[in-house]
Short mmCIF file of C-alpha atoms in Angstrom, two decimals:
data_model
loop_
_atom_site.label_atom_id
_atom_site.label_comp_id
_atom_site.label_asym_id
_atom_site.label_seq_id
_atom_site.Cartn_x
_atom_site.Cartn_y
_atom_site.Cartn_z
CA UNK A 1 2.42 5.57 -73.00
CA UNK A 2 -0.97 5.42 -74.74
CA UNK A 3 -2.38 8.71 -76.01
CA UNK A 4 -6.13 8.87 -75.62
CA UNK A 5 -7.92 11.66 -77.51
CA UNK A 6 -6.46 14.81 -75.88
CA UNK A 7 -5.16 13.31 -72.66
CA UNK A 8 -1.87 11.50 -72.19
CA UNK A 9 -2.10 8.91 -69.44
CA UNK A 10 1.35 8.47 -67.90
CA UNK A 11 2.82 6.88 -64.78
CA UNK A 12 0.68 4.48 -62.80
CA UNK A 13 1.92 4.50 -59.22
CA UNK A 14 1.07 2.23 -56.31
CA UNK A 15 1.60 2.79 -52.60
CA UNK A 16 0.51 -0.70 -51.56
CA UNK A 17 2.38 -3.71 -50.33
CA UNK A 18 0.52 -6.06 -52.65
CA UNK A 19 0.74 -6.16 -56.41
CA UNK A 20 -2.01 -4.65 -58.51
CA UNK A 21 -2.04 -3.53 -62.10
CA UNK A 22 -3.91 -0.77 -63.90
CA UNK A 23 -4.66 -1.55 -67.54
CA UNK A 24 -6.86 -0.57 -70.48
CA UNK A 25 -6.66 3.12 -69.63
CA UNK A 26 -8.74 5.47 -71.73
CA UNK A 27 -10.22 8.92 -71.46
CA UNK A 28 -12.72 11.11 -73.25
CA UNK A 29 -14.32 14.51 -72.92
CA UNK A 30 -18.08 14.63 -72.60
CA UNK A 31 -19.55 18.13 -72.43
CA UNK A 32 -17.94 19.75 -69.38
CA UNK A 33 -16.63 16.47 -67.98
CA UNK A 34 -13.56 14.33 -68.43
CA UNK A 35 -14.24 10.60 -68.17
CA UNK A 36 -11.32 8.31 -67.29
CA UNK A 37 -11.85 4.56 -67.46
CA UNK A 38 -9.55 1.84 -66.23
CA UNK A 39 -9.29 -1.83 -65.28
CA UNK A 40 -7.53 -3.01 -62.14
CA UNK A 41 -6.28 -6.43 -61.12
CA UNK A 42 -4.62 -7.70 -57.94
CA UNK A 43 -2.79 -10.81 -56.80
CA UNK A 44 -4.46 -10.62 -53.38
CA UNK A 45 -8.05 -11.94 -53.25
CA UNK A 46 -10.70 -9.66 -51.72
CA UNK A 47 -8.25 -6.74 -51.49
CA UNK A 48 -9.73 -3.28 -52.05
CA UNK A 49 -8.08 0.04 -52.83
CA UNK A 50 -8.72 3.75 -52.78
CA UNK A 51 -7.80 5.24 -56.15
CA UNK A 52 -6.43 8.78 -56.31
CA UNK A 53 -6.37 10.91 -59.45
CA UNK A 54 -3.58 13.48 -59.83
CA UNK A 55 -2.97 15.86 -62.68
CA UNK A 56 -0.04 17.70 -64.24
CA UNK A 57 -0.16 20.82 -66.40
CA UNK A 58 3.55 20.79 -67.28
CA UNK A 59 3.82 17.59 -69.28
CA UNK A 60 4.15 15.27 -66.30
CA UNK A 61 7.03 16.98 -64.50
CA UNK A 62 4.99 17.84 -61.42
CA UNK A 63 1.63 16.38 -60.39
CA UNK A 64 0.34 19.23 -58.25
CA UNK A 65 -3.29 19.43 -59.37
CA UNK A 66 -5.71 17.45 -57.23
CA UNK A 67 -9.19 17.48 -58.81
CA UNK A 68 -11.90 18.22 -56.25
CA UNK A 69 -15.03 17.65 -58.30
CA UNK A 70 -14.58 13.97 -59.05
CA UNK A 71 -16.81 10.95 -58.56
CA UNK A 72 -16.97 7.30 -59.51
CA UNK A 73 -14.75 4.34 -58.67
CA UNK A 74 -12.48 6.00 -56.11
CA UNK A 75 -13.16 4.39 -52.71
CA UNK A 76 -13.11 0.71 -51.82
CA UNK A 77 -12.36 -0.35 -55.38
CA UNK A 78 -12.03 -4.11 -55.94
CA UNK A 79 -10.41 -5.87 -58.88
CA UNK A 80 -12.38 -5.71 -62.10
CA UNK A 81 -12.90 -4.06 -65.46
CA UNK A 82 -14.72 -0.97 -66.62
CA UNK A 83 -13.98 1.25 -63.63
CA UNK A 84 -14.79 4.89 -64.23
CA UNK A 85 -13.88 8.30 -62.80
CA UNK A 86 -15.75 11.47 -63.76
CA UNK A 87 -14.15 14.89 -63.34
CA UNK A 88 -16.44 17.92 -63.70
CA UNK A 89 -13.62 20.22 -64.76
CA UNK A 90 -15.85 23.28 -65.20
CA UNK A 91 -16.61 23.37 -61.48
CA UNK A 92 -12.96 23.80 -60.52
CA UNK A 93 -11.95 27.31 -59.46
CA UNK A 94 -9.01 27.36 -61.83
CA UNK A 95 -9.36 26.74 -65.56
CA UNK A 96 -7.00 24.29 -67.25
CA UNK A 97 -5.94 23.73 -70.83
CA UNK A 98 -7.52 20.33 -71.50
CA UNK A 99 -5.11 19.60 -74.32
CA UNK A 100 -2.07 19.76 -72.02
CA UNK A 101 -3.27 17.80 -69.01
CA UNK A 102 -1.44 14.68 -67.92
CA UNK A 103 -2.95 12.27 -65.41
CA UNK A 104 -1.72 9.56 -63.10
CA UNK A 105 -3.62 7.06 -60.99
CA UNK A 106 -2.45 5.93 -57.56
CA UNK A 107 -3.80 2.85 -55.77
CA UNK A 108 -3.73 2.93 -51.97
CA UNK A 109 -4.38 -0.33 -50.18
CA UNK A 110 -7.27 -0.31 -47.71
CA UNK A 111 -6.32 -1.66 -44.30
CA UNK A 112 -8.68 -3.09 -41.73
CA UNK A 113 -9.26 -1.02 -38.60
CA UNK A 114 -7.44 -3.59 -36.47
CA UNK A 115 -4.42 -3.49 -38.77
CA UNK A 116 -4.38 0.30 -38.79
CA UNK A 117 -4.20 0.29 -35.00
CA UNK A 118 -1.07 -1.84 -35.02
CA UNK A 119 1.02 -0.82 -38.03
CA UNK A 120 2.46 2.42 -39.40
CA UNK A 121 0.76 3.52 -42.56
CA UNK A 122 -0.52 6.39 -44.65
CA UNK A 123 -3.71 8.39 -44.83
CA UNK A 124 -4.97 10.35 -47.83
CA UNK A 125 -6.70 13.63 -47.09
CA UNK A 126 -9.70 13.62 -49.48
CA UNK A 127 -9.79 17.42 -49.53
CA UNK A 128 -6.57 17.85 -51.48
CA UNK A 129 -5.12 14.39 -52.08
CA UNK A 130 -2.14 14.84 -49.78
CA UNK A 131 -0.83 11.64 -48.22
CA UNK A 132 0.31 11.66 -44.57
CA UNK A 133 2.30 9.09 -42.66
CA UNK A 134 0.85 7.98 -39.34
CA UNK A 135 2.12 5.85 -36.47
CA UNK A 136 0.75 4.29 -33.31
CA UNK A 137 2.55 5.79 -30.32
CA UNK A 138 1.37 4.18 -27.11
CA UNK A 139 -2.41 3.88 -27.42
CA UNK A 140 -2.75 6.84 -29.82
CA UNK A 141 -2.44 7.16 -33.58
CA UNK A 142 -0.64 10.35 -34.61
CA UNK A 143 0.11 11.85 -37.98
CA UNK A 144 3.90 11.94 -38.01
CA UNK A 145 4.06 14.86 -40.44
CA UNK A 146 2.92 18.46 -40.06
CA UNK A 147 -0.45 19.16 -41.59
CA UNK A 148 -0.24 20.90 -44.98
CA UNK A 149 -3.92 21.60 -45.71
CA UNK A 150 -4.02 25.07 -47.29
CA UNK A 151 -7.47 26.39 -48.31
CA UNK A 152 -6.20 30.00 -48.45
CA UNK A 153 -3.01 31.95 -47.77
CA UNK A 154 -2.13 35.30 -46.20
CA UNK A 155 1.06 37.32 -45.70
CA UNK A 156 2.43 37.35 -42.17
CA UNK A 157 1.39 40.96 -41.47
CA UNK A 158 -2.28 39.93 -41.56
CA UNK A 159 -3.75 38.09 -38.59
CA UNK A 160 -6.61 37.54 -36.19
CA UNK A 161 -7.27 35.79 -32.89
CA UNK A 162 -10.74 34.69 -34.02
CA UNK A 163 -10.81 34.44 -37.83
CA UNK A 164 -8.88 31.54 -39.47
CA UNK A 165 -5.52 32.48 -41.01
CA UNK A 166 -3.04 30.28 -42.88
CA UNK A 167 0.65 31.01 -43.50
CA UNK A 168 3.70 29.50 -45.16
CA UNK A 169 6.95 30.44 -43.45
CA UNK A 170 8.70 33.17 -45.42
CA UNK A 171 5.96 33.55 -48.04
CA UNK A 172 4.38 37.01 -48.20
CA UNK A 173 2.03 36.60 -51.15
CA UNK A 174 -1.57 35.48 -51.51
CA UNK A 175 -1.29 32.85 -54.26
CA UNK A 176 -1.92 29.31 -52.99
CA UNK A 177 -0.12 27.66 -55.94
CA UNK A 178 2.99 29.78 -55.40
CA UNK A 179 2.91 29.07 -51.68
CA UNK A 180 2.66 25.31 -52.25
CA UNK A 181 5.68 25.43 -54.56
CA UNK A 182 7.96 26.75 -51.80
CA UNK A 183 10.43 24.47 -50.05
CA UNK A 184 9.15 25.54 -46.64
CA UNK A 185 5.64 24.33 -47.50
CA UNK A 186 6.92 20.98 -48.73
CA UNK A 187 9.13 20.46 -45.71
CA UNK A 188 7.31 22.08 -42.79
CA UNK A 189 3.67 22.28 -43.88
CA UNK A 190 1.32 25.12 -42.98
CA UNK A 191 1.38 27.52 -40.03
CA UNK A 192 -2.15 28.01 -38.64
CA UNK A 193 -3.53 30.50 -36.19
CA UNK A 194 -5.59 28.82 -33.48
CA UNK A 195 -8.96 29.42 -35.19
CA UNK A 196 -7.66 27.74 -38.35
CA UNK A 197 -5.97 24.93 -36.41
CA UNK A 198 -9.24 24.08 -34.67
CA UNK A 199 -10.86 23.07 -37.97
CA UNK A 200 -7.84 22.08 -40.07
CA UNK A 201 -7.66 18.32 -39.42
CA UNK A 202 -9.50 16.08 -41.90
CA UNK A 203 -12.54 14.00 -41.06
CA UNK A 204 -11.62 11.12 -38.77
CA UNK A 205 -8.79 13.12 -37.18
CA UNK A 206 -8.67 16.03 -34.76
CA UNK A 207 -6.43 18.64 -33.20
CA UNK A 208 -5.11 17.00 -30.00
CA UNK A 209 -6.19 18.28 -26.62
CA UNK A 210 -3.75 19.19 -23.89
CA UNK A 211 -4.69 15.89 -22.21
CA UNK A 212 -3.81 13.94 -25.37
CA UNK A 213 -0.40 15.60 -25.48
CA UNK A 214 0.06 14.61 -21.85
CA UNK A 215 -0.76 11.02 -22.80
CA UNK A 216 1.93 11.15 -25.48
CA UNK A 217 4.41 12.57 -22.99
CA UNK A 218 3.67 9.78 -20.50
CA UNK A 219 4.37 7.27 -23.28
CA UNK A 220 7.78 8.93 -23.75
CA UNK A 221 8.60 8.27 -20.09
CA UNK A 222 7.64 11.52 -18.39
CA UNK A 223 6.09 11.30 -14.92
CA UNK A 224 2.57 12.44 -14.04
CA UNK A 225 4.12 15.26 -12.06
CA UNK A 226 6.09 16.44 -15.09
CA UNK A 227 3.24 16.35 -17.60
CA UNK A 228 1.04 18.43 -15.30
CA UNK A 229 3.60 21.25 -15.17
CA UNK A 230 4.04 24.06 -17.67
CA UNK A 231 7.39 25.25 -18.95
CA UNK A 232 10.23 23.02 -20.09
CA UNK A 233 10.10 19.51 -18.62
CA UNK A 234 10.96 15.85 -19.23
CA UNK A 235 14.68 15.57 -19.95
CA UNK A 236 15.20 13.47 -23.07
CA UNK A 237 11.52 13.45 -24.05
CA UNK A 238 11.94 16.16 -26.69
CA UNK A 239 14.92 14.32 -28.17
CA UNK A 240 12.64 11.33 -28.80
CA UNK A 241 10.24 13.54 -30.78
CA UNK A 242 12.74 15.58 -32.80
CA UNK A 243 13.83 14.62 -36.31
CA UNK A 244 17.38 13.44 -36.90
CA UNK A 245 18.21 16.39 -39.18
CA UNK A 246 17.65 20.12 -39.71
CA UNK A 247 17.87 21.36 -36.11
CA UNK A 248 20.29 24.26 -35.57
CA UNK A 249 23.71 23.68 -33.96
CA UNK A 250 23.46 19.90 -33.84
CA UNK A 251 20.26 20.09 -31.82
CA UNK A 252 18.89 17.10 -33.70
CA UNK A 253 16.88 14.38 -32.03
CA UNK A 254 16.86 10.59 -32.18
CA UNK A 255 13.25 10.33 -33.39
CA UNK A 256 12.90 7.06 -31.47
CA UNK A 257 9.17 7.79 -31.10
CA UNK A 258 8.67 8.10 -34.85
CA UNK A 259 7.03 11.52 -34.36
CA UNK A 260 9.63 13.17 -36.64
CA UNK A 261 9.24 16.78 -35.45
CA UNK A 262 10.97 19.38 -37.64
CA UNK A 263 11.81 22.97 -36.58
CA UNK A 264 9.25 24.83 -38.67
CA UNK A 265 9.36 28.09 -36.72
CA UNK A 266 6.26 30.24 -36.50
CA UNK A 267 4.39 33.42 -37.29
CA UNK A 268 4.37 35.62 -34.18
CA UNK A 269 2.05 38.32 -32.85
CA UNK A 270 4.21 41.11 -34.28
CA UNK A 271 3.47 39.82 -37.77
CA UNK A 272 6.92 38.32 -38.43
CA UNK A 273 8.15 34.81 -39.18
CA UNK A 274 10.88 33.59 -36.83
CA UNK A 275 12.83 30.60 -35.54
CA UNK A 276 12.80 28.20 -38.48
CA UNK A 277 15.58 25.72 -37.82
CA UNK A 278 15.60 26.67 -34.12
CA UNK A 279 12.17 25.80 -32.78
CA UNK A 280 8.98 23.95 -33.58
CA UNK A 281 5.63 24.66 -31.93
CA UNK A 282 2.34 22.72 -32.14
CA UNK A 283 -1.16 23.77 -31.12
CA UNK A 284 -3.54 21.94 -28.80
CA UNK A 285 -7.31 22.45 -28.86
CA UNK A 286 -7.35 23.36 -25.16
CA UNK A 287 -7.73 27.03 -24.30
CA UNK A 288 -5.82 28.61 -21.46
CA UNK A 289 -8.28 31.52 -21.49
CA UNK A 290 -10.13 33.61 -24.06
CA UNK A 291 -6.89 34.93 -25.56
CA UNK A 292 -4.41 32.07 -25.16
CA UNK A 293 -4.29 28.35 -26.02
CA UNK A 294 -1.95 25.65 -24.74
CA UNK A 295 0.68 24.24 -27.04
CA UNK A 296 3.91 22.27 -27.11
CA UNK A 297 7.34 23.43 -28.21
CA UNK A 298 10.72 21.91 -29.03
CA UNK A 299 14.01 23.78 -29.22
CA UNK A 300 17.41 23.06 -30.77
CA UNK A 301 19.05 23.80 -27.39
CA UNK A 302 16.91 21.53 -25.21
CA UNK A 303 16.14 17.83 -24.88
CA UNK A 304 12.85 18.62 -23.12
CA UNK A 305 9.30 19.42 -24.24
CA UNK A 306 7.98 22.86 -23.42
CA UNK A 307 4.33 23.48 -22.52
CA UNK A 308 3.13 27.04 -22.78
CA UNK A 309 0.06 29.22 -23.32
CA UNK A 310 0.33 31.01 -26.66
CA UNK A 311 -1.55 33.97 -28.10
CA UNK A 312 -4.19 32.61 -30.52
CA UNK A 313 -3.16 35.05 -33.26
CA UNK A 314 0.17 33.29 -33.70
CA UNK A 315 0.80 30.90 -36.57
CA UNK A 316 2.12 27.46 -35.66
CA UNK A 317 2.19 23.85 -36.82
CA UNK A 318 -0.52 21.21 -36.45
CA UNK A 319 -0.33 17.47 -35.83
CA UNK A 320 -3.57 15.50 -35.97
CA UNK A 321 -4.62 12.53 -33.82
CA UNK A 322 -6.95 9.84 -35.10
CA UNK A 323 -10.45 9.79 -33.62
CA UNK A 324 -11.15 6.81 -31.35
#
């Protein structure tokens, strides 16, 4: 592991199917910036990559710092030498000890639009560096993980039907780093009130409408009659969406759709967290009226999908659909 000035460059990780190699890594501090240079080679001609920079402040045990103020050779990078990334570390909200930072580079293979429409894959949220799995289900492309974008955090007792609020199940503090370290965040993602859910999905993705959920339900085998009803409907459809583990009293699903829905519970109008392990609930962008929005729910005790109008102040999960 080469030590370069004050920065130790460690593991070089790839999430691509084709071989590529980082080499000649070096770093230097220039005024308020950290400059990281690298070379990259690939065995696949004309292949390009997105390069992600992650950082650790604990000697490389956890890479949970995702620099925001970075520029350079990060998007659509082809094989070659002398690539460069610039991090303006002084612009970050949190201050870091430069002498203890550890970095890793990750190469993510760029896929053509046609390929993305046909194959499962991953998407990197440029806002925080989180990587999400996605899958084509019918004619739609869904993220098959709950969204975990967390720009701020509040305890469950605080809420609003109009101002964005973000929660982590069971966490009652206001420290984003602490919240992200919890097991519930890592497993179930973020609980959003409706105002937050409406703007939470990254660019190129969106909060699904009620009609888009109906389209998914038709793909699962529900009839037009069933998808147009509210309440619990479509025997066996919920089982296709539910994950194979973690549902209470053997209420697990088959996950034959690939949707992989976990029972993340929710934050309810009385200001309490409830139902983790029992239920999962996901917002749509379609309002029922000024106070309520439509959503979809799954329960450990049912094989069906529930459609209901939910008070916008509640905190529930988000799945994003790719823009067409």
